[in-house]
mmCIF file of C-alpha atoms in Angstrom:
data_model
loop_
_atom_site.group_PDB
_atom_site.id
_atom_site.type_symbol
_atom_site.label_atom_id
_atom_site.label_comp_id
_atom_site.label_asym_id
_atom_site.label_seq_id
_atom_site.Cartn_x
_atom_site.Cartn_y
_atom_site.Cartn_z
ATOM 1 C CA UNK Y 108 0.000 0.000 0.000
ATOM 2 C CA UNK Y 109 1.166 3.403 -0.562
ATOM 3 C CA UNK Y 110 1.960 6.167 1.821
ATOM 4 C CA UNK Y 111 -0.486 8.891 2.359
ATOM 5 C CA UNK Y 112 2.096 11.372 0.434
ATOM 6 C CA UNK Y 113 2.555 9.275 -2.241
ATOM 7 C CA UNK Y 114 -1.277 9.011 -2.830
ATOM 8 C CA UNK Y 115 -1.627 12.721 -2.868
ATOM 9 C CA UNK Y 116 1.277 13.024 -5.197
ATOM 10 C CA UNK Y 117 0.075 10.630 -7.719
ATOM 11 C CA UNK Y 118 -3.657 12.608 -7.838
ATOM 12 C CA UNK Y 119 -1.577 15.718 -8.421
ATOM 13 C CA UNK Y 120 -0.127 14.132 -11.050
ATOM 14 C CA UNK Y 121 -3.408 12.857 -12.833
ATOM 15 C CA UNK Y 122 -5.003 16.526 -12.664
ATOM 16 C CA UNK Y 123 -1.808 18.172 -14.292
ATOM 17 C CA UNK Y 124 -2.710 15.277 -16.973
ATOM 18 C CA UNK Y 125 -5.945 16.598 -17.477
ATOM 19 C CA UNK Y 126 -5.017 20.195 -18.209
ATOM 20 C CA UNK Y 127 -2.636 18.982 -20.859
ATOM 21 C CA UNK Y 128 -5.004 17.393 -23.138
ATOM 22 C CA UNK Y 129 -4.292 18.150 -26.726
ATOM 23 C CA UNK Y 130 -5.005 21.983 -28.455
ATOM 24 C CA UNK Y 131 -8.313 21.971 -29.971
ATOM 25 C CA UNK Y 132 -8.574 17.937 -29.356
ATOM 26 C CA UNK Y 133 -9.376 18.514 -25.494
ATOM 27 C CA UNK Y 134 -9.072 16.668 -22.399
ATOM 28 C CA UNK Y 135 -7.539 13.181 -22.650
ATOM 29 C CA UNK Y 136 -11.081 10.949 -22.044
ATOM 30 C CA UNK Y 137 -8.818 8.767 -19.399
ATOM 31 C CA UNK Y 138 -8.250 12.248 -17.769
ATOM 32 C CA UNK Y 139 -11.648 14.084 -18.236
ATOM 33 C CA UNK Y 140 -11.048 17.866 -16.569
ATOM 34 C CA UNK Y 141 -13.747 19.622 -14.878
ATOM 35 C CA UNK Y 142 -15.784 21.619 -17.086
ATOM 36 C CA UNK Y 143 -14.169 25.269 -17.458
ATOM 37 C CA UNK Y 144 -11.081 23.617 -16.689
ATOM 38 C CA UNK Y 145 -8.710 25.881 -19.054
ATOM 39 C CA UNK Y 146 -6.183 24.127 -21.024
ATOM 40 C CA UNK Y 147 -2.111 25.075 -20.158
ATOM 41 C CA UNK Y 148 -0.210 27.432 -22.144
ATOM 42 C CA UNK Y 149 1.792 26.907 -25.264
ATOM 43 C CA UNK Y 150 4.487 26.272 -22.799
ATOM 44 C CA UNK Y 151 3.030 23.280 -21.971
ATOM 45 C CA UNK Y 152 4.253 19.992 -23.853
ATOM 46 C CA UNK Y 153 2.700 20.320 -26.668
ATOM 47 C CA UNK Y 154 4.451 20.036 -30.256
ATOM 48 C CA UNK Y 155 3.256 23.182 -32.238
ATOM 49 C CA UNK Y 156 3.546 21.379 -35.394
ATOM 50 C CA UNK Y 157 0.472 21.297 -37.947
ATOM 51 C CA UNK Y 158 -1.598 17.996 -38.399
ATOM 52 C CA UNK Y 159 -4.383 17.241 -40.415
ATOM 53 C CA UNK Y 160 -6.872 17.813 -38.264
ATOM 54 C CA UNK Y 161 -5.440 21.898 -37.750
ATOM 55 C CA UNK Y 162 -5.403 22.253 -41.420
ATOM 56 C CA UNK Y 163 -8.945 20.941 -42.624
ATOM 57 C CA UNK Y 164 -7.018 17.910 -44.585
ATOM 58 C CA UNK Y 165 -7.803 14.360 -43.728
ATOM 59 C CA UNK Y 166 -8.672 13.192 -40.122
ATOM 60 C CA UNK Y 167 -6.308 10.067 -40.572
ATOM 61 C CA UNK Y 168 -3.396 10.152 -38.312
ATOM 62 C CA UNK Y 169 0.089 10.491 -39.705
ATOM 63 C CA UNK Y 170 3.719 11.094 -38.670
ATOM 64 C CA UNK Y 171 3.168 14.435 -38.763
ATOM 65 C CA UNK Y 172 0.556 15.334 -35.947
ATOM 66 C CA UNK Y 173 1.011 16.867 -33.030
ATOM 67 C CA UNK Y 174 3.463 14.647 -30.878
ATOM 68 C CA UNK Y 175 1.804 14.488 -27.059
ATOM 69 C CA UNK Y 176 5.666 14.340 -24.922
ATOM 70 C CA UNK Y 177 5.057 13.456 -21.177
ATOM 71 C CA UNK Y 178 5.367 16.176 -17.950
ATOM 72 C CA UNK Y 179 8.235 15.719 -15.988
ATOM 73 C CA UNK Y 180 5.380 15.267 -13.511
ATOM 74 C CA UNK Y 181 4.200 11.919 -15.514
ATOM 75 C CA UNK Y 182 7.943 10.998 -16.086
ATOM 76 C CA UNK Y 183 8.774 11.073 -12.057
ATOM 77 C CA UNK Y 184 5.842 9.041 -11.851
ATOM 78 C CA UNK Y 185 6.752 6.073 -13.777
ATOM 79 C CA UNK Y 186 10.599 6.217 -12.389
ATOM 80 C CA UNK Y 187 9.314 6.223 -8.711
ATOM 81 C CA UNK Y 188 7.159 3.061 -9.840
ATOM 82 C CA UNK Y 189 10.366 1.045 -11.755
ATOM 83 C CA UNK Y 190 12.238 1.943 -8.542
ATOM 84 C CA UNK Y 191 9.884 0.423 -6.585
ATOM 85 C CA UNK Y 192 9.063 -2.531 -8.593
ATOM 86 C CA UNK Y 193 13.415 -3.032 -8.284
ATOM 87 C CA UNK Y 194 13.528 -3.044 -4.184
ATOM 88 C CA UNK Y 195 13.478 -7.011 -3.148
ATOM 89 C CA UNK Y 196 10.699 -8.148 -0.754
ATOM 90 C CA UNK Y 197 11.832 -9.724 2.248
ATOM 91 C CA UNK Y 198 9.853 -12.509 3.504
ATOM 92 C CA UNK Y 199 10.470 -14.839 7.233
ATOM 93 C CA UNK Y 200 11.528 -18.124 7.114
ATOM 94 C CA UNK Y 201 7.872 -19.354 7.083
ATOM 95 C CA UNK Y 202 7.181 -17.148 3.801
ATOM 96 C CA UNK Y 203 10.024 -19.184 2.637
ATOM 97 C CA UNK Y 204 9.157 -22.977 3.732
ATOM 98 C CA UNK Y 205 5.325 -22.484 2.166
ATOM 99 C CA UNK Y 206 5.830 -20.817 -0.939
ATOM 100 C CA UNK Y 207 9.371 -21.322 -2.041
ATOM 101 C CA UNK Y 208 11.175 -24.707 -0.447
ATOM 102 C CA UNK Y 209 7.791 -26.183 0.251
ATOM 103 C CA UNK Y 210 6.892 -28.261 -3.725
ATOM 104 C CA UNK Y 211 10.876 -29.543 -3.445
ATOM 105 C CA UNK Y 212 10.561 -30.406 0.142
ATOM 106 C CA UNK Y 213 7.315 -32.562 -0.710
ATOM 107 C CA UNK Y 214 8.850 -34.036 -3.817
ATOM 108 C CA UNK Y 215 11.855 -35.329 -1.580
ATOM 109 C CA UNK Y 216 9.501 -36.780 1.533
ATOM 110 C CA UNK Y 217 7.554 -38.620 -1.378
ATOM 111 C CA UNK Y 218 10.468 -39.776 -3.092
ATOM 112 C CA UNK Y 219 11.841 -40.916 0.492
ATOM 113 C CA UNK Y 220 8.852 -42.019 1.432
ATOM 114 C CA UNK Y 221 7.942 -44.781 -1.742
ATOM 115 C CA UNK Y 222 11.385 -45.890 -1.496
ATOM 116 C CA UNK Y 223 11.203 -47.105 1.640
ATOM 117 C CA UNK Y 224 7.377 -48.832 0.530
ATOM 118 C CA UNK Y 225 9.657 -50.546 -2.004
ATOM 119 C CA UNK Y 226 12.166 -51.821 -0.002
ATOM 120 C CA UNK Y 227 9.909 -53.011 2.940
ATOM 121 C CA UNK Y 228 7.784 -54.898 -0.004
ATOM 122 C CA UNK Y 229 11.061 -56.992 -0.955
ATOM 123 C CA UNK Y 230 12.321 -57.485 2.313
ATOM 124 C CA UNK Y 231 8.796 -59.337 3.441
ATOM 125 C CA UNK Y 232 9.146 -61.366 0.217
ATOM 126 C CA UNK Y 233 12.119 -62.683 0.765
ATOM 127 C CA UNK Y 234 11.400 -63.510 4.268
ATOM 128 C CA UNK Y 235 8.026 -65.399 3.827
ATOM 129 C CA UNK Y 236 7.589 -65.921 -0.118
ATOM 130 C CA UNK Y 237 7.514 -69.404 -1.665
ATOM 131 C CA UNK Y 238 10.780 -70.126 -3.805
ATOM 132 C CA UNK Y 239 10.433 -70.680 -7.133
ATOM 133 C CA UNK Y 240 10.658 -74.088 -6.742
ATOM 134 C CA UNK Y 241 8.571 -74.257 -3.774
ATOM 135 C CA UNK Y 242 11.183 -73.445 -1.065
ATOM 136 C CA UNK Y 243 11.245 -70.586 1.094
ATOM 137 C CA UNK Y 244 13.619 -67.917 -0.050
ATOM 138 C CA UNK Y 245 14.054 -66.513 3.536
ATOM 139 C CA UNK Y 246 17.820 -68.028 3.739
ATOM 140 C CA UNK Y 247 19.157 -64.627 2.489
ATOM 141 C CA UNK Y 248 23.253 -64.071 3.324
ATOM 142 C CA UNK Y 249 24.830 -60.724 4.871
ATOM 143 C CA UNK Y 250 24.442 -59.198 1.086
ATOM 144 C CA UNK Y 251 20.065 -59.710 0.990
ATOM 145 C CA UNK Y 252 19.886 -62.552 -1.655
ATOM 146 C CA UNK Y 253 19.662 -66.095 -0.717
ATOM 147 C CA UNK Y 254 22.833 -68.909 -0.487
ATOM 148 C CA UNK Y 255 23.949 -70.236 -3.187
ATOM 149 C CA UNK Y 256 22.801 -74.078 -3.750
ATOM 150 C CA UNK Y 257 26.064 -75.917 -3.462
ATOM 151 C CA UNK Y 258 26.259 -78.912 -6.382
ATOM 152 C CA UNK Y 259 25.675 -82.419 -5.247
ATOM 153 C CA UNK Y 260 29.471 -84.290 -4.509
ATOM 154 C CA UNK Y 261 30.457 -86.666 -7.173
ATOM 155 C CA UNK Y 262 31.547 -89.512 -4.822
ATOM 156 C CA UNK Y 263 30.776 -89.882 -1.111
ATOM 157 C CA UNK Y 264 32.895 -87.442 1.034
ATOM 158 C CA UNK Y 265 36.145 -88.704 2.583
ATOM 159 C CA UNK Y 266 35.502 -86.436 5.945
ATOM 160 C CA UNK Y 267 32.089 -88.456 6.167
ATOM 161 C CA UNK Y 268 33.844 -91.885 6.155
ATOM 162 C CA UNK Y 269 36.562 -91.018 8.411
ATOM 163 C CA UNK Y 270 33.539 -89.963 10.841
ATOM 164 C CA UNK Y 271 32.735 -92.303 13.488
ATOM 165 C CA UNK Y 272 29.855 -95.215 12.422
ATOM 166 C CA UNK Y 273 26.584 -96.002 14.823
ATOM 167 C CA UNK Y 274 25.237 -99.051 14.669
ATOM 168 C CA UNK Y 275 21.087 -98.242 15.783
ATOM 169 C CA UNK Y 276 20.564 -102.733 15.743
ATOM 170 C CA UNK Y 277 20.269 -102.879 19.373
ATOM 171 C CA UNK Y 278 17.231 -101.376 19.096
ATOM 172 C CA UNK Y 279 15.596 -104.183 17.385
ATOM 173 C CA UNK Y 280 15.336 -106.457 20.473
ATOM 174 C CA UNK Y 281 13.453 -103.948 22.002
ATOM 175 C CA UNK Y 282 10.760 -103.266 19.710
ATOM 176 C CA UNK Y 283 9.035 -106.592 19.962
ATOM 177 C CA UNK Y 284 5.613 -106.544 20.889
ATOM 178 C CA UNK Y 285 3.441 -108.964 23.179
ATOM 179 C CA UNK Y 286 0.576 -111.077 21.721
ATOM 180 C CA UNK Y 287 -3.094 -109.937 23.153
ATOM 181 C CA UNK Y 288 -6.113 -109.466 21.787
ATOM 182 C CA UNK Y 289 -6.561 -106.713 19.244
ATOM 183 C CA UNK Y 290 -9.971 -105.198 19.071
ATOM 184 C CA UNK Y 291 -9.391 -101.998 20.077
ATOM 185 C CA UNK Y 292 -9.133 -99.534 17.305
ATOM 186 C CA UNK Y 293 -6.177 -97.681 17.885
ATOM 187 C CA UNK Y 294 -6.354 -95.740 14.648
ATOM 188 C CA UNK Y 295 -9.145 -94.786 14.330
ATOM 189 C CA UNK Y 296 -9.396 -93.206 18.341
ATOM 190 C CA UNK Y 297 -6.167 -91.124 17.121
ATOM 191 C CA UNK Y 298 -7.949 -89.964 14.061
ATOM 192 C CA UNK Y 299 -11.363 -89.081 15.962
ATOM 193 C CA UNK Y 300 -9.529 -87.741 19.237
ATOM 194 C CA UNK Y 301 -7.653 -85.195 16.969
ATOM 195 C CA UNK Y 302 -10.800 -83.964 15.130
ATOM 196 C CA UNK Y 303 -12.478 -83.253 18.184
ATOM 197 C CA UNK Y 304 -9.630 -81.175 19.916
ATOM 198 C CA UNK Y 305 -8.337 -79.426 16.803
ATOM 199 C CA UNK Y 306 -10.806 -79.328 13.890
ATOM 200 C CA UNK Y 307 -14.642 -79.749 14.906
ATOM 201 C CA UNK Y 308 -14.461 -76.533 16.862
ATOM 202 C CA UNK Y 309 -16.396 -78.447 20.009
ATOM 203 C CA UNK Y 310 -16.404 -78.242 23.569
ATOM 204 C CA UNK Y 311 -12.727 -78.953 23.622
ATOM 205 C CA UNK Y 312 -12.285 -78.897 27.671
ATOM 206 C CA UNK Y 313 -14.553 -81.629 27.566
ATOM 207 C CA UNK Y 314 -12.172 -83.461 24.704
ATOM 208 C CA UNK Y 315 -9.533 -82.701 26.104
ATOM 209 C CA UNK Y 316 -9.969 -84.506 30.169
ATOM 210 C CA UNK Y 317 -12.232 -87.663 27.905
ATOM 211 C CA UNK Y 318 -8.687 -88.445 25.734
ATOM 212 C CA UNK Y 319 -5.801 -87.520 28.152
ATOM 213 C CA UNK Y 320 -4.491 -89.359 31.231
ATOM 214 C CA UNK Y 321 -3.773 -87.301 34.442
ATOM 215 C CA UNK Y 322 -0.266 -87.738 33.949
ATOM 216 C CA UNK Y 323 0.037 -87.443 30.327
ATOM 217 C CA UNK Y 324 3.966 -86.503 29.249
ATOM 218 C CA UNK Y 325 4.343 -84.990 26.023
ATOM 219 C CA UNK Y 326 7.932 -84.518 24.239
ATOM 220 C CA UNK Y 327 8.226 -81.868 21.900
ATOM 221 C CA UNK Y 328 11.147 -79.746 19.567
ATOM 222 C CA UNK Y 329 14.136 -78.992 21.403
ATOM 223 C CA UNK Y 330 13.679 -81.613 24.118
ATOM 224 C CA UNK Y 331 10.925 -79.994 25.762
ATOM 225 C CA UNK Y 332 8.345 -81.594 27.845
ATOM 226 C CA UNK Y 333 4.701 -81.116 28.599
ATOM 227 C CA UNK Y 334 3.687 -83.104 32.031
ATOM 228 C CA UNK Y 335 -0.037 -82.962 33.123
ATOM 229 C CA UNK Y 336 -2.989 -82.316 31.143
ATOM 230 C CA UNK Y 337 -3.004 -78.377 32.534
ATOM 231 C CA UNK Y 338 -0.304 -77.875 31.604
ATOM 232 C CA UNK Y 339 -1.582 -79.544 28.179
ATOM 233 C CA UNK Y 340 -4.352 -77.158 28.081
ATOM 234 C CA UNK Y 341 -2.764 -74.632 28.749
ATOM 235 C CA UNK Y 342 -0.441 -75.259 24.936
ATOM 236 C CA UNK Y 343 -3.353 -76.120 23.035
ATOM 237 C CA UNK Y 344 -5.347 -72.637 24.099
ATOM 238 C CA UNK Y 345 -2.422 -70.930 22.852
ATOM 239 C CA UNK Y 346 -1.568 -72.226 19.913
ATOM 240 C CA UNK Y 347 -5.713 -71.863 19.258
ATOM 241 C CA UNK Y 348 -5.252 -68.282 19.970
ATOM 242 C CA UNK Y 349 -2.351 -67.824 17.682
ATOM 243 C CA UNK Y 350 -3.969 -69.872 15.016
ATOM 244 C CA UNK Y 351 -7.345 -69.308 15.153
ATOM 245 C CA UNK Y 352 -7.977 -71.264 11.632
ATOM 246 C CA UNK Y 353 -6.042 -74.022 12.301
ATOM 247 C CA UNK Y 354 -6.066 -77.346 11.089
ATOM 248 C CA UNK Y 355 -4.457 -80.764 11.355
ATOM 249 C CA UNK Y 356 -4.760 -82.715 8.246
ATOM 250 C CA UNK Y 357 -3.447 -86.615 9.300
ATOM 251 C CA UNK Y 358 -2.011 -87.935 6.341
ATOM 252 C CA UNK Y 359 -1.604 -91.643 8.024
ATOM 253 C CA UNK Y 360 -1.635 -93.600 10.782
ATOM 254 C CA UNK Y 361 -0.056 -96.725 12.099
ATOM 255 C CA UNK Y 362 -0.420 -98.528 15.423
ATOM 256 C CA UNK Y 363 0.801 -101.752 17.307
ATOM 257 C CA UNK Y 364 0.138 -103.508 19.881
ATOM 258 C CA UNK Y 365 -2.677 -105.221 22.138
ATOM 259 C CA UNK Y 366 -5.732 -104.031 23.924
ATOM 260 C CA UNK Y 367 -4.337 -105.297 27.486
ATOM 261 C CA UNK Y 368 -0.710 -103.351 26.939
ATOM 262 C CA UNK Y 369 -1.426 -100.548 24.797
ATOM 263 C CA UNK Y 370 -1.047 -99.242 21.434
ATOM 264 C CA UNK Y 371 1.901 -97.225 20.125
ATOM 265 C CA UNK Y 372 0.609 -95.611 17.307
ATOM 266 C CA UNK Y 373 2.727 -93.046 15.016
ATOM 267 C CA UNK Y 374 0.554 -90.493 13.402
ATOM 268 C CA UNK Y 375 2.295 -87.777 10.401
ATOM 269 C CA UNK Y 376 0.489 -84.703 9.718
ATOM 270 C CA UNK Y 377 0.404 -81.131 7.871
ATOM 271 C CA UNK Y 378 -0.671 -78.268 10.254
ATOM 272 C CA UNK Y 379 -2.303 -74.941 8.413
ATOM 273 C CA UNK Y 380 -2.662 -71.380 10.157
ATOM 274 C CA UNK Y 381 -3.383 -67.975 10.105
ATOM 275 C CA UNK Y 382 -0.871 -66.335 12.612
ATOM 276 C CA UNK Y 383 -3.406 -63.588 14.349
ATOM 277 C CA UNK Y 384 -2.706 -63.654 17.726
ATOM 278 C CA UNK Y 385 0.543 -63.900 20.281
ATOM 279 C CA UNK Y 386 2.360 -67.265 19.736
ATOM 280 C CA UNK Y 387 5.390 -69.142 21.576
ATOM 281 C CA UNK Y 388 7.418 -67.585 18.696
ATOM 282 C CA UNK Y 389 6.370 -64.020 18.955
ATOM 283 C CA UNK Y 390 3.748 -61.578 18.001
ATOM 284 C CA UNK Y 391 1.322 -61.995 15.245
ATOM 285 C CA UNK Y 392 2.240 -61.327 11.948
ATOM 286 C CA UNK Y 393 -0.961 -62.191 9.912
ATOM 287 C CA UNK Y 394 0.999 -64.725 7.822
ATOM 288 C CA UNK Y 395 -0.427 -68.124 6.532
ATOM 289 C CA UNK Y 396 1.773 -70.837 7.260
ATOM 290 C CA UNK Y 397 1.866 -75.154 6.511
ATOM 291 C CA UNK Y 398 4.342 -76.616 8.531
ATOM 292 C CA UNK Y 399 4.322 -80.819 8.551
ATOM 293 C CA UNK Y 400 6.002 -83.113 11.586
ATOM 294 C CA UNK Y 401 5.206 -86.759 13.181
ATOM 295 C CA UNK Y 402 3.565 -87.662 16.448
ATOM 296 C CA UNK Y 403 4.014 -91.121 18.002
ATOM 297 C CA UNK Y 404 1.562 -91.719 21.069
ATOM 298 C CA UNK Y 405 1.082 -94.086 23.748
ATOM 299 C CA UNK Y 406 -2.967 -94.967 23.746
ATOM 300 C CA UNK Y 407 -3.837 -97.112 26.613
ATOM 301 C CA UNK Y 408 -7.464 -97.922 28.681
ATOM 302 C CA UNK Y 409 -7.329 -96.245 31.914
ATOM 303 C CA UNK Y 410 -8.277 -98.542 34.629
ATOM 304 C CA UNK Y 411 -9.916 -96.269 36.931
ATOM 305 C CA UNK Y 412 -12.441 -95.219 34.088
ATOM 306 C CA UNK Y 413 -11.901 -97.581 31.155
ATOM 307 C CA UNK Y 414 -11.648 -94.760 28.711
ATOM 308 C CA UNK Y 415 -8.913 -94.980 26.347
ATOM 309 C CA UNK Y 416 -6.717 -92.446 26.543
ATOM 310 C CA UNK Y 417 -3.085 -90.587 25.536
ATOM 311 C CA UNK Y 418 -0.571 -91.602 27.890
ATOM 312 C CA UNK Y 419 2.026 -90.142 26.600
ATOM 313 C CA UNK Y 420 2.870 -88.696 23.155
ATOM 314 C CA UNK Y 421 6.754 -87.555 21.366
ATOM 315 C CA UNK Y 422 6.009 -85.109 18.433
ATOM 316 C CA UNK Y 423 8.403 -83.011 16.572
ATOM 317 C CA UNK Y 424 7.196 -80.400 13.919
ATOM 318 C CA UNK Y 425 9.193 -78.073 11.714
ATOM 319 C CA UNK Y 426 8.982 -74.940 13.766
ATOM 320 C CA UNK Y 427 11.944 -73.623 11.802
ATOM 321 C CA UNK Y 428 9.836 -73.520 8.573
ATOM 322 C CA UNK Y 429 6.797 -72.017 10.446
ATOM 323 C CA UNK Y 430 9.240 -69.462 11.951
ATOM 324 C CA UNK Y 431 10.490 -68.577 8.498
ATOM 325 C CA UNK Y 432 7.374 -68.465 7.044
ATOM 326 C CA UNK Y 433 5.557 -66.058 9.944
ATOM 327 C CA UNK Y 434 8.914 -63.751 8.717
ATOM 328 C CA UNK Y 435 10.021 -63.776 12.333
ATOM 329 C CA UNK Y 436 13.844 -62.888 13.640
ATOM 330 C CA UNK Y 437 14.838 -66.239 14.835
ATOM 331 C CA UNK Y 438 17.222 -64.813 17.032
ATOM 332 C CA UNK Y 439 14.382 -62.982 18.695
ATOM 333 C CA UNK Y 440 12.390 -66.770 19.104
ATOM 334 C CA UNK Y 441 12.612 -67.895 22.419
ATOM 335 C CA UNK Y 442 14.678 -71.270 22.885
ATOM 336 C CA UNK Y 443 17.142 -72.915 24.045
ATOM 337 C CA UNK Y 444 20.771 -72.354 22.987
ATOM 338 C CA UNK Y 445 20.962 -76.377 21.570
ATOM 339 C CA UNK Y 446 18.279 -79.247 21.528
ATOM 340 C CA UNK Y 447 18.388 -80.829 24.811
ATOM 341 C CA UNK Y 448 16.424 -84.058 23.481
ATOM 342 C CA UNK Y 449 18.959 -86.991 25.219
ATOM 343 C CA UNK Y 450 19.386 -89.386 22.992
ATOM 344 C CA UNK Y 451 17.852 -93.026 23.228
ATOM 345 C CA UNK Y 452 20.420 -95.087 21.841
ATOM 346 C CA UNK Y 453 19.165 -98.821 21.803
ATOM 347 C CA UNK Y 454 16.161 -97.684 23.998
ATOM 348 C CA UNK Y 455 12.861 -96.930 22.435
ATOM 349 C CA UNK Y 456 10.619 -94.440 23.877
ATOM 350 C CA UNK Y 457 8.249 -97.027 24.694
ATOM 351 C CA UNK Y 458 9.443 -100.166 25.380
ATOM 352 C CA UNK Y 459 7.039 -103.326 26.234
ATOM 353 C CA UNK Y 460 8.139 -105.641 28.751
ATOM 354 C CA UNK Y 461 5.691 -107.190 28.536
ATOM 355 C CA UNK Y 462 3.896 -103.685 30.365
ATOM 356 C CA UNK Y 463 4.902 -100.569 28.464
ATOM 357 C CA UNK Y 464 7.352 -98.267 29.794
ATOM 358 C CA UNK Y 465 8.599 -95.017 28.489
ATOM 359 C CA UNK Y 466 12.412 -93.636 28.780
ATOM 360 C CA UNK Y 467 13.946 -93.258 31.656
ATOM 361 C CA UNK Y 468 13.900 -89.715 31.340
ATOM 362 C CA UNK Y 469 10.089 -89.669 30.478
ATOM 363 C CA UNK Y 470 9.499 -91.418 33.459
ATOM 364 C CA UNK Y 471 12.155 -89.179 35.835
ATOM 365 C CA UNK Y 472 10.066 -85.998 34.476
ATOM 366 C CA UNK Y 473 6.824 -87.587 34.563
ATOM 367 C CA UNK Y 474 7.810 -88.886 38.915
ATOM 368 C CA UNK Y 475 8.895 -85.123 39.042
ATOM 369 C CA UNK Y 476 5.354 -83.965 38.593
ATOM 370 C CA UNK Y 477 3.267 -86.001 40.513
ATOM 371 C CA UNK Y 478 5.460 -85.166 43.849
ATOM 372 C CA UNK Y 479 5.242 -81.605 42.918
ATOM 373 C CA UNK Y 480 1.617 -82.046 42.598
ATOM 374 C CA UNK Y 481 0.954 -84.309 45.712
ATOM 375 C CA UNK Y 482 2.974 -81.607 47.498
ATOM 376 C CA UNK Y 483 0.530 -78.912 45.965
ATOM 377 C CA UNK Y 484 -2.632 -81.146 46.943
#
């Protein structure tokens, strides 16, 4: 905005304007003067040359009319307005972010922004895609891509026959199995007992104290064990709750034995799963996962009741695949520093002589628990 002075200045300006209209043309019609207004003198800036329109010729305009030549009053005008027009505005910082830095700045956080989109993207794929060939391509090295597939060895390695041999034929003895009558369907309670628990979506408190014994022991990856069928409960409600969709699709079943001893019974399966809640792995990652393992149980009649039940069972599942696949940090994954699992070396789990017993570790863990729970009782 202009200063009061200025204002008044410029008006004086324009009225001078109108009083120097052209001689016998009058007032300019941008600058109309007040009637009576009398024009200024020849002194003004008027060219006293002849035109056409003086001399009664033609009205058309030519190089010889009258040239109009600006005031000094009009000139100062227009030089006061260039100077003006030449002084640089200065603006704050905020002037500058908004109207000046601000497109750039947006054009970098977007850039920034879909670059790090990208590279999240292909960072999940490679932890929890499928292969090409079917395998999962989370085995990536310090560089991002995964190890290279070493060739297969053209003759057996020298290392592996300089290693010491095991010889696993003193288990044989032990696997024999006493005659008894056979009625029982062993199979087919595995098959039914499984369905109820973990696919019919039943009243699975109720499945779970009809098919497990009191004292049922249950050895699982890294040598853990499960003893009591709280404890028991308390596994299967969380791996429910971390797989809420989950199903256990028995691919086969085998069982031996005799309906006074027992059955051992070895059962493979494929396990599916949504991960969408808290599992013993970590936090949910909303990841579908198929993971496979084996289950051998011990299914024998409980005398008290003379409901058949799980004893005992020794299961071992691929938790490294489902860990790769729910694109977890295995370091992160609770566990123990090595498998703790002893080894049974020409002992089975279950041995029938002629009454079945399990390991003696089994059997330590599983005396363990009922004097901690007498002592609780």
């Amino acid at each position: 905005p202009q200063s009061r002075p200025a204002m008044f200045e410029r008006a004086d300006v324009t009225a001078r304007l109108n009083r120097s209209g052209p001689p016998g043309v009058g007032p300019s019609p941008a600058f109309a003067a007040p009637v009576g207004t009398p024009w200024s003198s020849p002194a003004d800036s008027w060219a006293e040359e002849p035109n056409r329109q003086s001399t009664g010729g033609s009205t058309a305009a030519s190089e010889a009319d009258r040239k109009w030549v600006a005031p000094p009053e009009f000139v100062g005008f227009h030089e006061r307005d260039r100077r003006l027009a030449g002084i640089k505005e200065c603006r704050g910082w905020r002037h500058y972010l908004v109207h000046v830095a601000g497109a750039p700045i947006a054009f970098a956080v977007g850039l920034f922004l879909g670059a790090a989109v990208a590279a999240c993207a292909i960072f999940g794929f490679f932890l929890g895609a499928p292969g090409a060939a079917g395998t999962p391509s989370g085995f990536l090295n310090a560089t991002g891509s995964p190890y290279a597939a070493p060739l297969p060895p053209t003759s057996v390695p020298t290392a592996y026959m300089e290693a010491p041999p095991l010889d696993n034929s003193c288990l044989i003895k032990s696997l024999v199995l006493p005659d008894g009558p056979q009625t029982f369907d062993a199979c087919g309670f595995v098959v039914r007992s499984t369905d109820e628990i973990w696919n019919l979506r039943g009243d699975i408190d109720a499945a779970i104290d009809k098919y497990f014994h009191e004292g049922y022991v249950d050895a699982g990856s890294w040598g853990r064990r499960i003893i009591g069928k709280t404890a028991l409960r308390d596994a299967v409600l969380s791996e429910m709750r971390a797989f809420p969709d989950i199903q256990i699709h028995i691919t086969d079943c085998v069982c031996k034995g005799n309906d006074n001893d027992g059955y051992k019974c070895a059962m493979p399966d494929v396990l599916t799963g949504t991960n969408l809640g808290p599992s013993a792995y970590g936090p949910a990652t909303g990841r579908y996962a198929r993971w496979t393992g084996m289950v051998e149980s011990l299914v024998k009649r409980n005398p008290s009741t003379g409901q058949w039940q799980y004893y005992a069972e020794w299961g071992v599942h691929d938790e490294w695949a489902l860990i790769q696949q729910l694109g977890l940090d295995f370091a992160r994954v609770p566990h123990p520093q090595r498998n703790d699992e002893p080894l049974h070396d020409c002992t089975p789990l279950l041995k029938f002589t002629p009454q079945p017993v399990m390991d003696s570790s089994d059997v330590e863990a599983q005396r363990a628990y009922q004097v901690s729970r007498s002592k609780g009782a």
